[in-house]
Amino acid sequence: MPALASDVLPQGDPALLNRVAWRCRWSSREKSEAYAKAALRTACEAPGETMKVPRGFAYLTLAWQAKWRGEIDASMAYCLDCENCLSEIHHPESRAHGYSILGVLHYSRNRLDLAASAVKRGLGLVNPDEHIEAYIDLLTTRATIQRYKGDSARSGLTLGLARDLATGQELARVEHNIARGMMRDDVVEKGLQHAKTSLELCHKHANRVVLPYAQEVLGACQMALGDFTAAENAFTDGLGIAIEDRDFRAQCQIIQRHAALEHARHDLERARDLNRFGAQIAKEMGYDLWSRDFALALAGVYEDLGDFRKSLDEHKRAWRFEKARRT
């Protein structure tokens, strides 16, 4: 969706604008960003440090939205701006959300060590009884880091704790992550049920952000179970939403799944082209985590095409990403 022009941004008290921006973050990306930008503009017009806190809340919303879209550098910059405006002592919950965002940004670039440290710092700030949303956010991010570190059992336990606490829009996110973990652990039929639950929750509670990711993991489970037509429909629906919302991360992941589908169908040229297209998106994002996956997928496609030189080149590229990973 196109961003609103600066001359039609909402106007009013930055505190109110920030509350609206944060509360609608799952349901309306465009509205959330517009209200955050309006709050930031108004707060920046005030003299001195009088509007430092409203600026911090606006930066947090913008960092959150940029993270989900895959704008890693922009999200990182917004996080740093937020840290400069909001103290951990007076705003522990907001800073905890910020550390969860940083966790995602770091693991997206293969820095699992920094990701784990960020989440640990965030968990040290929150009281689970008072800061429930931030706590669930951090648990979900921690579970993803644990999965990428190879500790699927602990990741499942962490997600189980998050699921017991989450409701509504937050639960849609957690269910989609449970489905993703089960799919990677080859418990595909159970993963499919959690993916369907996530999709239902997205529609019921208007979670537009998670929707394309739920479609992605739903399609991946369907593909693993041999239902290629249903998988393609899920990928098509998810990609349409991701393109409309300018969510490059979701586009990248769905394209990789669709490429795997075409490979399974033995349409090697189509699989090659989709993987190359997705790899370019990942490269532009600096999404090292999935760049490695694209390289491995291309290596397999080129091998089946009989182009062993290119297959070897892609294996080497995948190894460079793997070697750069820090755990």
Coordinates of C-alpha atoms in Angstrom, one line a residue:
M1 CA 0.0 0.0 0.0
P2 CA 1.4 3.5 -0.8
A3 CA 2.4 5.6 2.1
L4 CA 0.2 8.7 2.9
A5 CA 1.7 12.0 1.8
S6 CA 3.0 14.1 4.5
D7 CA 0.4 16.8 4.0
V8 CA -2.4 14.4 4.7
L9 CA -1.0 12.8 7.8
P10 CA -3.2 12.7 10.9
Q11 CA -2.9 15.5 13.3
G12 CA -3.3 15.8 17.1
D13 CA -1.6 15.0 20.4
P14 CA 1.5 12.8 19.8
A15 CA 0.6 10.6 22.7
L16 CA -2.8 9.8 21.2
L17 CA -1.4 9.3 17.7
N18 CA 1.2 6.9 19.1
R19 CA -1.4 4.8 21.0
V20 CA -3.4 4.5 17.8
A21 CA -0.3 3.6 15.8
W22 CA 0.7 0.8 18.2
R23 CA -2.8 -0.6 18.7
C24 CA -3.5 -1.0 15.0
R25 CA 0.0 -2.3 14.1
W26 CA -1.3 -5.8 13.3
S27 CA -4.5 -4.9 11.5
S28 CA -3.4 -1.9 9.3
R29 CA 0.2 -1.3 8.4
E30 CA -0.6 1.8 6.5
K31 CA -2.6 3.4 9.3
S32 CA -0.1 2.4 11.9
E33 CA 2.8 3.9 10.0
A34 CA 0.8 7.1 9.1
Y35 CA 0.0 7.7 12.8
A36 CA 3.5 7.0 14.0
K37 CA 4.9 9.4 11.4
A38 CA 2.4 12.0 12.3
A39 CA 3.3 11.7 16.0
L40 CA 7.0 11.9 15.1
R41 CA 6.5 15.0 13.0
T42 CA 4.6 16.8 15.7
A43 CA 7.0 15.7 18.4
C44 CA 10.0 16.8 16.4
E45 CA 8.5 20.3 16.0
A46 CA 8.5 20.9 19.8
P47 CA 11.5 22.6 21.3
G48 CA 14.2 20.9 23.2
E49 CA 13.6 17.6 25.0
T50 CA 9.9 18.1 25.8
M51 CA 8.7 15.5 23.3
K52 CA 11.5 13.0 23.6
V53 CA 9.3 10.2 24.9
P54 CA 6.6 10.6 22.1
R55 CA 9.4 10.4 19.6
G56 CA 10.6 7.2 21.2
F57 CA 7.2 5.6 20.9
A58 CA 6.9 6.6 17.3
Y59 CA 10.3 5.2 16.5
L60 CA 9.3 1.9 18.1
T61 CA 6.2 1.5 15.9
L62 CA 8.2 2.4 12.8
A63 CA 11.0 -0.1 13.8
W64 CA 8.3 -2.8 14.3
Q65 CA 6.7 -2.2 10.9
A66 CA 10.0 -2.1 9.1
K67 CA 11.2 -5.3 10.8
W68 CA 8.1 -7.2 9.5
R69 CA 8.5 -5.8 6.0
G70 CA 12.2 -6.9 5.9
E71 CA 13.6 -3.4 5.9
I72 CA 16.4 -4.5 8.2
D73 CA 18.6 -1.4 8.0
A74 CA 15.7 1.0 8.5
S75 CA 14.4 -1.0 11.4
M76 CA 17.8 -1.1 13.1
A77 CA 18.1 2.7 12.8
Y78 CA 14.6 3.2 14.2
C79 CA 15.5 0.9 17.1
L80 CA 18.6 2.9 17.9
D81 CA 16.6 6.1 17.8
C82 CA 14.1 4.6 20.2
E83 CA 16.8 3.6 22.6
N84 CA 18.0 7.2 22.6
C85 CA 14.5 8.4 23.6
L86 CA 13.2 5.8 26.0
S87 CA 15.0 4.7 29.1
E88 CA 14.9 1.1 30.3
I89 CA 14.0 2.3 33.8
H90 CA 10.9 4.3 32.8
H91 CA 9.8 2.4 29.7
P92 CA 10.7 -1.3 30.2
E93 CA 7.9 -2.7 28.1
S94 CA 8.6 -0.6 25.1
R95 CA 12.3 -1.2 25.3
A96 CA 11.6 -5.0 25.7
H97 CA 9.7 -4.9 22.4
G98 CA 12.7 -3.1 20.9
Y99 CA 15.0 -5.9 22.0
S100 CA 12.7 -8.4 20.5
I101 CA 12.9 -6.5 17.2
L102 CA 16.7 -6.4 17.4
G103 CA 16.6 -10.2 18.0
V104 CA 14.9 -10.7 14.7
L105 CA 17.1 -8.3 12.9
H106 CA 20.3 -10.0 14.2
Y107 CA 19.2 -13.6 13.5
S108 CA 18.1 -12.5 10.0
R109 CA 21.7 -11.6 9.4
N110 CA 23.1 -14.9 10.9
R111 CA 24.1 -13.3 14.2
L112 CA 22.4 -15.7 16.5
D113 CA 24.7 -14.7 19.3
L114 CA 23.6 -11.0 19.2
A115 CA 20.0 -12.1 18.7
A116 CA 20.1 -14.2 21.9
S117 CA 21.8 -11.4 23.8
A118 CA 19.1 -8.9 22.8
V119 CA 16.3 -11.2 23.8
K120 CA 18.0 -12.0 27.1
R121 CA 18.3 -8.3 27.8
G122 CA 14.6 -7.7 27.0
L123 CA 13.5 -10.6 29.2
G124 CA 15.4 -9.0 32.0
L125 CA 13.3 -5.9 31.7
V126 CA 9.8 -7.3 31.7
N127 CA 7.5 -8.5 34.4
P128 CA 5.4 -11.3 32.7
D129 CA 2.3 -10.3 34.7
E130 CA 2.5 -6.7 33.8
H131 CA 4.1 -6.7 30.4
I132 CA 2.3 -9.7 28.8
E133 CA 2.6 -8.6 25.1
A134 CA 6.3 -7.8 25.3
Y135 CA 6.9 -11.1 27.2
I136 CA 5.1 -13.1 24.5
D137 CA 7.0 -11.2 21.8
L138 CA 10.3 -12.0 23.4
L139 CA 9.4 -15.7 23.9
T140 CA 8.4 -16.1 20.3
T141 CA 11.6 -14.5 19.1
R142 CA 13.7 -16.6 21.5
A143 CA 12.0 -19.8 20.2
T144 CA 13.0 -18.9 16.6
I145 CA 16.6 -18.3 17.7
Q146 CA 16.6 -21.7 19.5
R147 CA 15.2 -23.4 16.4
Y148 CA 17.9 -21.9 14.2
K149 CA 20.5 -23.0 16.8
G150 CA 19.3 -26.5 16.3
D151 CA 17.5 -26.9 19.7
S152 CA 14.0 -27.7 18.4
A153 CA 12.9 -29.3 21.7
R154 CA 13.6 -26.2 23.7
S155 CA 12.1 -24.0 21.0
G156 CA 8.9 -26.1 21.2
L157 CA 8.7 -25.6 24.9
T158 CA 9.2 -21.8 24.6
L159 CA 6.5 -21.6 22.0
G160 CA 4.2 -23.7 24.2
L161 CA 4.7 -21.2 27.0
A162 CA 3.9 -18.3 24.6
R163 CA 0.8 -20.1 23.3
D164 CA -0.5 -20.5 26.9
L165 CA -0.3 -16.7 27.4
A166 CA -1.3 -15.4 24.0
T167 CA -4.7 -14.4 22.7
G168 CA -6.2 -12.9 19.6
Q169 CA -3.7 -11.3 17.2
E170 CA -0.7 -12.4 19.2
L171 CA -1.9 -16.0 19.2
A172 CA -2.1 -15.9 15.4
R173 CA 1.6 -15.2 15.3
V174 CA 2.5 -17.9 17.9
E175 CA 0.4 -20.5 16.1
H176 CA 2.1 -19.8 12.8
N177 CA 5.5 -20.2 14.5
I178 CA 4.4 -23.5 16.0
A179 CA 3.4 -24.7 12.6
R180 CA 6.7 -23.6 11.2
G181 CA 8.6 -25.5 13.9
M182 CA 6.6 -28.7 13.4
M183 CA 7.1 -28.6 9.7
R184 CA 10.9 -28.4 10.1
D185 CA 10.7 -31.3 12.6
D186 CA 8.7 -33.4 10.1
V187 CA 5.5 -33.4 12.2
V188 CA 3.8 -32.0 9.1
E189 CA 0.2 -33.0 9.7
K190 CA 0.2 -31.4 13.1
G191 CA 1.9 -28.4 11.6
L192 CA -0.8 -28.1 9.0
Q193 CA -3.5 -27.9 11.8
H194 CA -1.6 -25.1 13.5
A195 CA -1.1 -23.3 10.2
K196 CA -4.9 -23.5 9.6
T197 CA -5.5 -22.2 13.1
S198 CA -3.2 -19.3 12.5
L199 CA -5.0 -18.5 9.3
E200 CA -8.3 -18.6 11.0
L201 CA -7.1 -16.3 13.8
C202 CA -5.6 -13.9 11.3
H203 CA -9.0 -13.5 9.7
K204 CA -11.0 -13.5 13.0
H205 CA -8.8 -10.9 14.7
A206 CA -7.7 -8.9 11.6
N207 CA -4.0 -9.8 11.8
R208 CA -2.9 -8.5 8.4
V209 CA 0.8 -8.7 9.2
V210 CA 1.0 -12.4 10.0
L211 CA -1.5 -13.4 7.2
P212 CA 1.0 -13.9 4.3
Y213 CA 3.3 -15.8 6.7
A214 CA 0.5 -18.1 7.7
Q215 CA -0.3 -18.7 4.0
E216 CA 3.4 -19.5 3.5
V217 CA 3.7 -22.1 6.2
L218 CA 0.2 -23.5 5.3
G219 CA 1.4 -24.0 1.7
A220 CA 4.7 -25.5 2.8
C221 CA 2.8 -28.1 4.9
Q222 CA 0.4 -28.9 2.1
M223 CA 3.3 -29.3 -0.3
A224 CA 5.1 -31.7 2.1
L225 CA 1.9 -33.7 2.2
G226 CA 1.7 -33.9 -1.6
D227 CA -1.2 -31.5 -2.1
F228 CA 0.5 -29.3 -4.7
T229 CA -2.6 -27.5 -5.9
A230 CA -3.6 -26.3 -2.4
A231 CA 0.0 -25.3 -1.7
E232 CA 0.2 -23.2 -4.9
N233 CA -3.1 -21.5 -4.0
A234 CA -1.8 -20.7 -0.5
F235 CA 1.4 -19.3 -2.0
T236 CA -0.5 -17.2 -4.5
D237 CA -2.8 -15.7 -1.9
G238 CA 0.1 -15.0 0.5
L239 CA 2.3 -13.4 -2.2
G240 CA -0.5 -11.2 -3.3
I241 CA -0.9 -9.8 0.2
A242 CA 2.8 -9.5 0.7
I243 CA 3.2 -7.5 -2.6
E244 CA 0.2 -5.2 -1.7
D245 CA 1.7 -4.5 1.7
R246 CA 5.3 -4.1 0.5
D247 CA 6.4 -6.9 2.8
F248 CA 9.7 -8.0 1.2
R249 CA 10.5 -10.6 3.8
A250 CA 7.2 -12.4 3.2
Q251 CA 7.7 -12.2 -0.5
C252 CA 11.2 -13.6 -0.2
Q253 CA 10.0 -16.6 1.9
I254 CA 6.9 -17.4 -0.2
I255 CA 9.0 -17.3 -3.4
Q256 CA 11.4 -19.7 -1.9
R257 CA 8.6 -22.1 -1.0
H258 CA 7.0 -21.7 -4.5
A259 CA 10.4 -22.5 -6.1
A260 CA 10.6 -25.7 -4.0
L261 CA 7.1 -26.6 -5.3
E262 CA 8.2 -26.1 -8.9
H263 CA 11.3 -28.2 -8.3
A264 CA 9.1 -31.0 -6.8
R265 CA 7.0 -30.8 -10.0
H266 CA 10.2 -31.2 -12.0
D267 CA 9.7 -27.8 -13.7
L268 CA 13.4 -27.0 -13.2
E269 CA 13.6 -23.8 -15.3
R270 CA 10.7 -22.3 -13.3
A271 CA 12.3 -23.4 -10.0
R272 CA 15.6 -21.9 -11.1
D273 CA 14.0 -18.6 -12.1
L274 CA 12.0 -18.3 -8.9
N275 CA 15.0 -19.1 -6.8
R276 CA 17.1 -16.5 -8.6
F277 CA 14.4 -13.9 -8.2
G278 CA 14.0 -14.6 -4.5
A279 CA 17.8 -14.6 -4.0
Q280 CA 18.0 -11.1 -5.5
I281 CA 15.3 -9.9 -3.0
A282 CA 17.1 -11.5 -0.1
K283 CA 20.4 -9.9 -1.3
E284 CA 18.8 -6.4 -1.5
M285 CA 17.4 -6.9 2.0
G286 CA 20.6 -8.2 3.5
Y287 CA 18.6 -11.2 4.5
D288 CA 21.5 -13.6 5.0
L289 CA 19.5 -16.3 6.7
W290 CA 17.4 -17.0 3.6
S291 CA 20.2 -16.1 1.1
R292 CA 21.9 -19.3 2.3
D293 CA 18.6 -21.3 1.7
F294 CA 18.3 -19.8 -1.8
A295 CA 21.9 -20.8 -2.6
L296 CA 21.3 -24.4 -1.4
A297 CA 18.1 -24.6 -3.4
L298 CA 19.8 -23.3 -6.6
A299 CA 22.6 -25.8 -6.1
G300 CA 20.1 -28.6 -6.2
V301 CA 18.2 -27.2 -9.2
Y302 CA 21.5 -26.6 -11.2
E303 CA 22.6 -30.2 -10.4
D304 CA 19.3 -31.6 -11.7
L305 CA 19.7 -29.4 -14.8
G306 CA 23.2 -30.9 -15.3
D307 CA 25.0 -27.6 -14.8
F308 CA 27.5 -28.9 -12.2
R309 CA 29.7 -25.8 -12.3
K310 CA 26.9 -23.5 -11.3
S311 CA 25.7 -26.1 -8.7
L312 CA 29.2 -26.0 -7.2
D313 CA 29.3 -22.2 -7.2
E314 CA 26.0 -22.1 -5.3
H315 CA 27.2 -24.7 -2.8
K316 CA 30.2 -22.5 -2.2
R317 CA 28.0 -19.4 -1.7
A318 CA 25.8 -21.3 0.8
W319 CA 28.9 -22.3 2.7
R320 CA 30.1 -18.7 2.9
F321 CA 26.8 -17.7 4.5
E322 CA 27.0 -20.7 6.8
K323 CA 30.6 -19.9 7.8
A324 CA 29.6 -16.4 8.6
R325 CA 27.0 -17.5 11.1
R326 CA 27.7 -16.8 14.7
T327 CA 25.9 -18.7 17.4

